[in-house]
């Protein structure tokens, strides 16, 4: 495996991009789908924002350093990565907060309909934000397994809310087919791109998506708790009313009027004062992913995960794959089921192979294609095989569950 | 004035704290109430978070660097600055987003009542967030001038939402009297401490406040767009339900359950993944303000603003003061009305004296007591007098209004 990995790395057209990330020594990082690596350009950019823009120019930087435009500027750079127009995407708040804004806006655009349809086992915050509106008396949550979603679309459904790549299994939804089914039923669609944006092709325009959100700290490498992004299709922008109507989403924030009047376009998605440190770091990550390009990232992602599976097959380790076997049907990850997934994950982390565990029994390996090597795949599998064959995961220190893994 | 200022600075027990901030050369910064100065310790702390915690330890830092506890840890440090218990305050999201959570929660705690009472001219985002809930059909906004608020409290009022120190004039509300009046009418009170927390004494416990929010980037020096904070009195925590029920506010976020179950205590105010860079910078600012102490900061704040007024009187400049003349009745600022306030503000900025303009005719000078000197007061007034006496503010380049001043 090692020899083959060396050849694959030597031939990898993206191989040199690894140098642009601060990948720590002695670590094989298979968790870029949870927190992306630090781009080497980020510390210097943050230093500039903090020491120069904040420290020296102070309040003037809202204009002179264009802080005030950062949500739009970063959004416009994310847009082509997800098949949107620059004025359809804005970077702000968290995924959760943006979900609330857009679920609420969708309900207002479909008067008489109150159901928000999703699948059980969707990423928890997506389901919880529907519950928030349910608690307000404004929505009803309906869950249907993914193969029964089309049948659950009826006249009561205002919105179909789905995550493109499932966080546990990586299984992809067919965005075109499901968006069409929802539209045929008179519903809108809100896509959560957290586990796909920045690693796989997403084409919001081609599937005629209405609304979307995505995460800044996974494949976009924006740093821990980075701002998220929100997409509103141009055709919906004029009618969109979202209830987190803060001053930065006002048509004239500095007129200090008592009455709210929404800004034109996607700007009305803004609420409070934009988090400048977070946005500046996110911009560096987005620039780097845009420079590499989604198509080559996707090709390498598929190649990496298939090579991982080959290595695993040759190693003789048997693990139940819960991700789709067809790389075209999964995100940039492979997940396996094992009753001792937690302990195995901990034993691997002790060896410097960082994957993650998802309750109750999922061992998840993410393949961020921008900075991983084929050699990392071979080495990760070698360690996994040793952990399984020696049974070292059964040692006591690997048996307890921590809060965040 | 200059001589007197020198004596006052020499005798100032807080004078040495100026060295702990990166106050730029050649600038007299009277806008710390809009964006606080950079603490000198902040760049190194951010460097550590970015290069070490993110760059090297990656996902493990959620546990090993206690990222997961940052909202609570920073909140607990803010708590004593506003008269709260450590477990009653949490740092998260923006002021606007926290207003939405708490207005909504208050309405749910007062079933049958739908009115949220505030004053016209309150900071816009406070009024706009009420409108957001109004647009959802869940609230009615009622505005009454400050001297008529008590009379406007009737059986329909669920919540009284006021800003302690007015952003334009600095005028303070009597928190004890108004909270009592609201409670007598069966309403809850939500105090916005954005323009007072960190500069003046605030005693949420003494006034039996129910709910509060405050800003991280003004007197707390957390940086541009820093996370905000939210306060929920212990007695309300168990019943509080806020609709932005994201995964970080769940009792067990890493159980990945389909159903929301709020975390105990103030933790249920959390929504999405915490913004680590912003929280880390905020913590440095909060630590520094806590080290100096609110009582000495307040004493110096009053001394600075009174000295500014003395200098102004001696300079012969006549400007209409719109802030209360009694320092006990105002925040850490002085505001003046002038039909050409914008142009005067621009002319001062060109001279390195940074105050700010608030539409339509307010010239606002903020006195962040942690890093300003009495010499700055004398020098600011000398410049103001020259600008007024020479009429240089009438030059064309100072006449146009920019977006952010």
Tab-separated table of N, CA and C in Angstrom, chain A residues 245-349:
chain	number	residue	atom	x	y	z
A	245	UNK	N	-34.692	40.607	12.374
A	245	UNK	CA	-34.566	41.843	11.597
A	245	UNK	C	-33.718	42.865	12.353
A	246	UNK	N	-32.438	42.559	12.489
A	246	UNK	CA	-31.528	43.454	13.201
A	246	UNK	C	-31.088	44.638	12.350
A	247	UNK	N	-30.363	45.537	12.995
A	247	UNK	CA	-30.037	46.799	12.330
A	247	UNK	C	-29.147	46.657	11.117
A	248	UNK	N	-28.321	45.587	11.048
A	248	UNK	CA	-27.432	45.453	9.894
A	248	UNK	C	-28.174	44.948	8.650
A	249	UNK	N	-29.401	44.463	8.845
A	249	UNK	CA	-30.219	44.058	7.703
A	249	UNK	C	-31.177	45.154	7.259
A	250	UNK	N	-31.030	46.327	7.858
A	250	UNK	CA	-31.903	47.465	7.530
A	250	UNK	C	-31.424	48.133	6.236
A	251	UNK	N	-32.367	48.702	5.496
A	251	UNK	CA	-32.008	49.392	4.255
A	251	UNK	C	-31.037	50.540	4.527
A	252	UNK	N	-31.197	51.231	5.648
A	252	UNK	CA	-30.316	52.349	6.005
A	252	UNK	C	-29.955	52.263	7.481
A	253	UNK	N	-29.010	51.398	7.819
A	253	UNK	CA	-28.714	51.168	9.246
A	253	UNK	C	-28.305	52.451	9.977
A	254	UNK	N	-27.635	53.361	9.260
A	254	UNK	CA	-27.088	54.524	9.952
A	254	UNK	C	-28.008	55.737	9.898
A	255	UNK	N	-29.246	55.496	9.431
A	255	UNK	CA	-30.269	56.527	9.579
A	255	UNK	C	-30.898	56.417	10.965
A	256	UNK	N	-30.664	55.309	11.663
A	256	UNK	CA	-31.152	55.114	13.033
A	256	UNK	C	-32.651	55.401	13.147
A	257	UNK	N	-33.390	54.907	12.170
A	257	UNK	CA	-34.847	55.056	12.186
A	257	UNK	C	-35.464	54.113	13.221
A	258	UNK	N	-36.617	54.490	13.751
A	258	UNK	CA	-37.317	53.612	14.698
A	258	UNK	C	-37.955	52.405	14.012
A	259	UNK	N	-38.183	52.500	12.716
A	259	UNK	CA	-38.935	51.457	12.016
A	259	UNK	C	-38.061	50.668	11.054
A	260	UNK	N	-38.285	49.374	11.060
A	260	UNK	CA	-37.478	48.487	10.225
A	260	UNK	C	-37.932	48.520	8.780
A	261	UNK	N	-36.951	48.595	7.903
A	261	UNK	CA	-37.207	48.529	6.473
A	261	UNK	C	-36.088	47.668	5.898
A	262	UNK	N	-36.438	46.493	5.339
A	262	UNK	CA	-35.374	45.550	4.978
A	262	UNK	C	-34.480	46.068	3.848
A	263	UNK	N	-33.199	45.758	3.946
A	263	UNK	CA	-32.249	46.092	2.887
A	263	UNK	C	-32.623	45.322	1.624
A	264	UNK	N	-32.219	45.834	0.459
A	264	UNK	CA	-32.484	45.079	-0.771
A	264	UNK	C	-31.684	43.778	-0.781
A	265	UNK	N	-32.200	42.819	-1.523
A	265	UNK	CA	-31.443	41.591	-1.787
A	265	UNK	C	-31.110	40.775	-0.557
A	266	UNK	N	-30.026	40.042	-0.662
A	266	UNK	CA	-29.651	39.083	0.375
A	266	UNK	C	-29.155	39.796	1.642
A	267	UNK	N	-28.868	41.097	1.547
A	267	UNK	CA	-28.408	41.854	2.718
A	267	UNK	C	-29.407	41.804	3.864
A	268	UNK	N	-30.669	41.607	3.562
A	268	UNK	CA	-31.679	41.558	4.631
A	268	UNK	C	-31.546	40.312	5.505
A	269	UNK	N	-30.656	39.420	5.129
A	269	UNK	CA	-30.383	38.265	5.996
A	269	UNK	C	-29.502	38.640	7.183
A	270	UNK	N	-28.854	39.798	7.117
A	270	UNK	CA	-28.004	40.216	8.238
A	270	UNK	C	-28.863	40.567	9.448
A	271	UNK	N	-28.252	40.431	10.620
A	271	UNK	CA	-28.972	40.770	11.849
A	271	UNK	C	-28.122	41.754	12.663
A	272	UNK	N	-27.190	41.255	13.472
A	272	UNK	CA	-26.363	42.134	14.296
A	272	UNK	C	-25.081	42.561	13.594
A	273	UNK	N	-24.189	43.177	14.356
A	273	UNK	CA	-22.906	43.644	13.835
A	273	UNK	C	-22.048	42.448	13.402
A	274	UNK	N	-21.504	42.470	12.192
A	274	UNK	CA	-20.768	41.296	11.690
A	274	UNK	C	-19.502	40.996	12.508
A	275	UNK	N	-19.226	39.719	12.724
A	275	UNK	CA	-18.029	39.295	13.484
A	275	UNK	C	-16.796	39.381	12.601
A	276	UNK	N	-16.050	40.474	12.728
A	276	UNK	CA	-14.980	40.747	11.768
A	276	UNK	C	-13.825	39.750	11.852
A	277	UNK	N	-13.410	39.366	13.054
A	277	UNK	CA	-12.282	38.417	13.146
A	277	UNK	C	-12.652	37.100	12.451
A	278	UNK	N	-13.839	36.614	12.743
A	278	UNK	CA	-14.285	35.360	12.151
A	278	UNK	C	-14.422	35.447	10.643
A	279	UNK	N	-14.958	36.561	10.156
A	279	UNK	CA	-15.137	36.716	8.709
A	279	UNK	C	-13.799	36.829	7.987
A	280	UNK	N	-12.839	37.523	8.617
A	280	UNK	CA	-11.522	37.688	7.984
A	280	UNK	C	-10.833	36.329	7.852
A	281	UNK	N	-10.926	35.505	8.906
A	281	UNK	CA	-10.314	34.170	8.839
A	281	UNK	C	-11.030	33.310	7.808
A	282	UNK	N	-12.340	33.406	7.778
A	282	UNK	CA	-13.116	32.609	6.810
A	282	UNK	C	-12.734	32.976	5.379
A	283	UNK	N	-12.525	34.263	5.139
A	283	UNK	CA	-12.200	34.683	3.777
A	283	UNK	C	-10.914	34.018	3.277
A	284	UNK	N	-9.923	33.875	4.149
A	284	UNK	CA	-8.671	33.233	3.745
A	284	UNK	C	-8.931	31.780	3.337
A	285	UNK	N	-9.742	31.082	4.132
A	285	UNK	CA	-10.060	29.692	3.810
A	285	UNK	C	-10.823	29.564	2.503
A	286	UNK	N	-11.771	30.450	2.298
A	286	UNK	CA	-12.579	30.406	1.079
A	286	UNK	C	-11.709	30.710	-0.143
A	287	UNK	N	-10.833	31.705	-0.024
A	287	UNK	CA	-9.945	32.042	-1.138
A	287	UNK	C	-9.111	30.834	-1.570
A	288	UNK	N	-8.640	30.094	-0.588
A	288	UNK	CA	-7.765	28.955	-0.880
A	288	UNK	C	-8.544	27.832	-1.576
A	289	UNK	N	-9.737	27.542	-1.072
A	289	UNK	CA	-10.558	26.500	-1.707
A	289	UNK	C	-10.944	26.922	-3.129
A	290	UNK	N	-11.267	28.207	-3.299
A	290	UNK	CA	-11.624	28.694	-4.640
A	290	UNK	C	-10.428	28.580	-5.588
A	291	UNK	N	-9.231	28.831	-5.076
A	291	UNK	CA	-8.027	28.728	-5.907
A	291	UNK	C	-7.803	27.284	-6.372
A	292	UNK	N	-8.040	26.322	-5.480
A	292	UNK	CA	-7.835	24.908	-5.855
A	292	UNK	C	-8.919	24.467	-6.827
A	293	UNK	N	-10.164	24.827	-6.526
A	293	UNK	CA	-11.265	24.490	-7.437
A	293	UNK	C	-12.036	23.261	-7.007
A	294	UNK	N	-13.337	23.327	-7.116
A	294	UNK	CA	-14.192	22.249	-6.627
A	294	UNK	C	-14.045	20.969	-7.455
A	295	UNK	N	-13.933	21.084	-8.771
A	295	UNK	CA	-13.865	19.863	-9.595
A	295	UNK	C	-12.632	19.027	-9.249
A	296	UNK	N	-11.436	19.609	-9.218
A	296	UNK	CA	-10.280	18.764	-8.824
A	296	UNK	C	-10.353	18.292	-7.377
A	297	UNK	N	-10.929	19.111	-6.489
A	297	UNK	CA	-11.082	18.657	-5.099
A	297	UNK	C	-11.983	17.432	-5.043
A	298	UNK	N	-13.065	17.475	-5.815
A	298	UNK	CA	-14.001	16.352	-5.792
A	298	UNK	C	-13.359	15.094	-6.365
A	299	UNK	N	-12.629	15.252	-7.461
A	299	UNK	CA	-11.961	14.087	-8.062
A	299	UNK	C	-11.000	13.456	-7.056
A	300	UNK	N	-10.231	14.319	-6.374
A	300	UNK	CA	-9.268	13.763	-5.416
A	300	UNK	C	-9.986	13.131	-4.222
A	301	UNK	N	-11.064	13.759	-3.792
A	301	UNK	CA	-11.832	13.221	-2.665
A	301	UNK	C	-12.298	11.796	-2.955
A	302	UNK	N	-12.812	11.594	-4.156
A	302	UNK	CA	-13.294	10.255	-4.507
A	302	UNK	C	-12.129	9.272	-4.585
A	303	UNK	N	-11.037	9.742	-5.135
A	303	UNK	CA	-9.854	8.903	-5.292
A	303	UNK	C	-9.300	8.489	-3.916
A	304	UNK	N	-9.245	9.470	-2.993
A	304	UNK	CA	-8.746	9.193	-1.638
A	304	UNK	C	-9.608	8.149	-0.942
A	305	UNK	N	-10.911	8.322	-0.992
A	305	UNK	CA	-11.772	7.421	-0.226
A	305	UNK	C	-11.792	6.027	-0.838
A	306	UNK	N	-11.693	5.957	-2.166
A	306	UNK	CA	-11.643	4.637	-2.796
A	306	UNK	C	-10.313	3.945	-2.470
A	307	UNK	N	-9.246	4.708	-2.429
A	307	UNK	CA	-7.945	4.121	-2.073
A	307	UNK	C	-7.964	3.634	-0.617
A	308	UNK	N	-8.615	4.405	0.263
A	308	UNK	CA	-8.762	3.986	1.658
A	308	UNK	C	-9.467	2.632	1.715
A	309	UNK	N	-10.534	2.492	0.927
A	309	UNK	CA	-11.281	1.211	0.932
A	309	UNK	C	-10.421	0.054	0.402
A	310	UNK	N	-9.633	0.343	-0.627
A	310	UNK	CA	-8.736	-0.708	-1.156
A	310	UNK	C	-7.738	-1.152	-0.089
A	311	UNK	N	-7.152	-0.170	0.572
A	311	UNK	CA	-6.179	-0.484	1.628
A	311	UNK	C	-6.838	-1.336	2.713
A	312	UNK	N	-8.056	-0.946	3.068
A	312	UNK	CA	-8.783	-1.654	4.117
A	312	UNK	C	-9.041	-3.100	3.688
A	313	UNK	N	-9.467	-3.272	2.457
A	313	UNK	CA	-9.741	-4.634	1.953
A	313	UNK	C	-8.473	-5.474	2.008
A	314	UNK	N	-7.350	-4.881	1.592
A	314	UNK	CA	-6.088	-5.637	1.591
A	314	UNK	C	-5.591	-5.941	3.001
A	315	UNK	N	-5.957	-5.095	3.957
A	315	UNK	CA	-5.472	-5.291	5.325
A	315	UNK	C	-6.209	-6.419	6.031
A	316	UNK	N	-7.326	-6.827	5.466
A	316	UNK	CA	-8.074	-7.920	6.079
A	316	UNK	C	-9.009	-7.477	7.187
A	317	UNK	N	-9.047	-6.165	7.489
A	317	UNK	CA	-9.956	-5.686	8.540
A	317	UNK	C	-11.371	-5.672	8.000
A	318	UNK	N	-12.281	-6.220	8.768
A	318	UNK	CA	-13.675	-6.199	8.324
A	318	UNK	C	-14.481	-5.249	9.189
A	319	UNK	N	-15.022	-4.229	8.535
A	319	UNK	CA	-15.845	-3.231	9.224
A	319	UNK	C	-17.065	-2.995	8.349
A	320	UNK	N	-18.188	-2.815	8.971
A	320	UNK	CA	-19.416	-2.601	8.202
A	320	UNK	C	-19.469	-1.164	7.672
A	321	UNK	N	-19.429	-1.012	6.367
A	321	UNK	CA	-19.499	0.315	5.751
A	321	UNK	C	-20.939	0.817	5.784
A	322	UNK	N	-21.147	2.009	6.370
A	322	UNK	CA	-22.516	2.548	6.351
A	322	UNK	C	-22.644	3.675	5.327
A	323	UNK	N	-21.540	4.091	4.745
A	323	UNK	CA	-21.601	5.057	3.643
A	323	UNK	C	-21.914	4.301	2.354
A	324	UNK	N	-22.474	4.979	1.355
A	324	UNK	CA	-22.702	4.318	0.068
A	324	UNK	C	-21.380	3.835	-0.527
A	325	UNK	N	-21.399	2.649	-1.105
A	325	UNK	CA	-20.181	2.105	-1.706
A	325	UNK	C	-19.814	2.862	-2.981
A	326	UNK	N	-20.792	3.432	-3.637
A	326	UNK	CA	-20.554	4.190	-4.866
A	326	UNK	C	-20.094	5.608	-4.507
A	327	UNK	N	-18.859	5.980	-4.866
A	327	UNK	CA	-18.360	7.303	-4.467
A	327	UNK	C	-19.208	8.457	-5.005
A	328	UNK	N	-19.941	8.232	-6.078
A	328	UNK	CA	-20.790	9.302	-6.612
A	328	UNK	C	-21.991	9.552	-5.722
A	329	UNK	N	-22.253	8.649	-4.804
A	329	UNK	CA	-23.442	8.785	-3.962
A	329	UNK	C	-23.103	9.192	-2.530
A	330	UNK	N	-21.821	9.561	-2.286
A	330	UNK	CA	-21.462	9.950	-0.917
A	330	UNK	C	-20.619	11.234	-0.913
A	331	UNK	N	-20.594	11.861	0.252
A	331	UNK	CA	-19.742	13.026	0.458
A	331	UNK	C	-18.297	12.594	0.660
A	332	UNK	N	-17.462	13.495	1.152
A	332	UNK	CA	-16.029	13.247	1.231
A	332	UNK	C	-15.675	12.537	2.538
A	333	UNK	N	-16.321	11.394	2.768
A	333	UNK	CA	-16.109	10.678	4.029
A	333	UNK	C	-16.464	9.220	3.877
A	334	UNK	N	-16.004	8.409	4.815
A	334	UNK	CA	-16.400	7.007	4.913
A	334	UNK	C	-16.743	6.734	6.365
A	335	UNK	N	-17.876	6.102	6.587
A	335	UNK	CA	-18.284	5.804	7.953
A	335	UNK	C	-18.528	4.313	8.098
A	336	UNK	N	-18.148	3.824	9.271
A	336	UNK	CA	-18.258	2.389	9.547
A	336	UNK	C	-18.983	2.189	10.866
A	337	UNK	N	-19.712	1.087	10.943
A	337	UNK	CA	-20.409	0.788	12.186
A	337	UNK	C	-19.638	-0.281	12.948
A	338	UNK	N	-19.491	-0.045	14.247
A	338	UNK	CA	-18.856	-1.040	15.119
A	338	UNK	C	-19.350	-0.775	16.535
A	339	UNK	N	-19.726	-1.832	17.271
A	339	UNK	CA	-20.252	-1.604	18.629
A	339	UNK	C	-19.250	-0.895	19.524
A	340	UNK	N	-17.962	-1.011	19.232
A	340	UNK	CA	-16.938	-0.346	20.047
A	340	UNK	C	-16.327	0.832	19.303
A	341	UNK	N	-17.147	1.503	18.486
A	341	UNK	CA	-16.631	2.597	17.656
A	341	UNK	C	-15.924	3.653	18.502
A	342	UNK	N	-16.478	3.966	19.669
A	342	UNK	CA	-15.877	5.014	20.484
A	342	UNK	C	-14.453	4.642	20.911
A	343	UNK	N	-14.319	3.424	21.439
A	343	UNK	CA	-13.003	3.001	21.934
A	343	UNK	C	-11.993	2.882	20.798
A	344	UNK	N	-12.435	2.418	19.643
A	344	UNK	CA	-11.522	2.307	18.489
A	344	UNK	C	-11.061	3.705	18.070
A	345	UNK	N	-12.011	4.631	18.049
A	345	UNK	CA	-11.685	6.016	17.682
A	345	UNK	C	-10.647	6.595	18.645
A	346	UNK	N	-10.832	6.339	19.936
A	346	UNK	CA	-9.889	6.866	20.932
A	346	UNK	C	-8.498	6.230	20.776
A	347	UNK	N	-8.490	4.931	20.489
A	347	UNK	CA	-7.200	4.251	20.315
A	347	UNK	C	-6.460	4.811	19.095
A	348	UNK	N	-7.204	5.133	18.042
A	348	UNK	CA	-6.586	5.723	16.852
A	348	UNK	C	-6.058	7.124	17.151
A	349	UNK	N	-6.845	7.894	17.905
A	349	UNK	CA	-6.414	9.257	18.240
A	349	UNK	C	-5.110	9.195	19.040
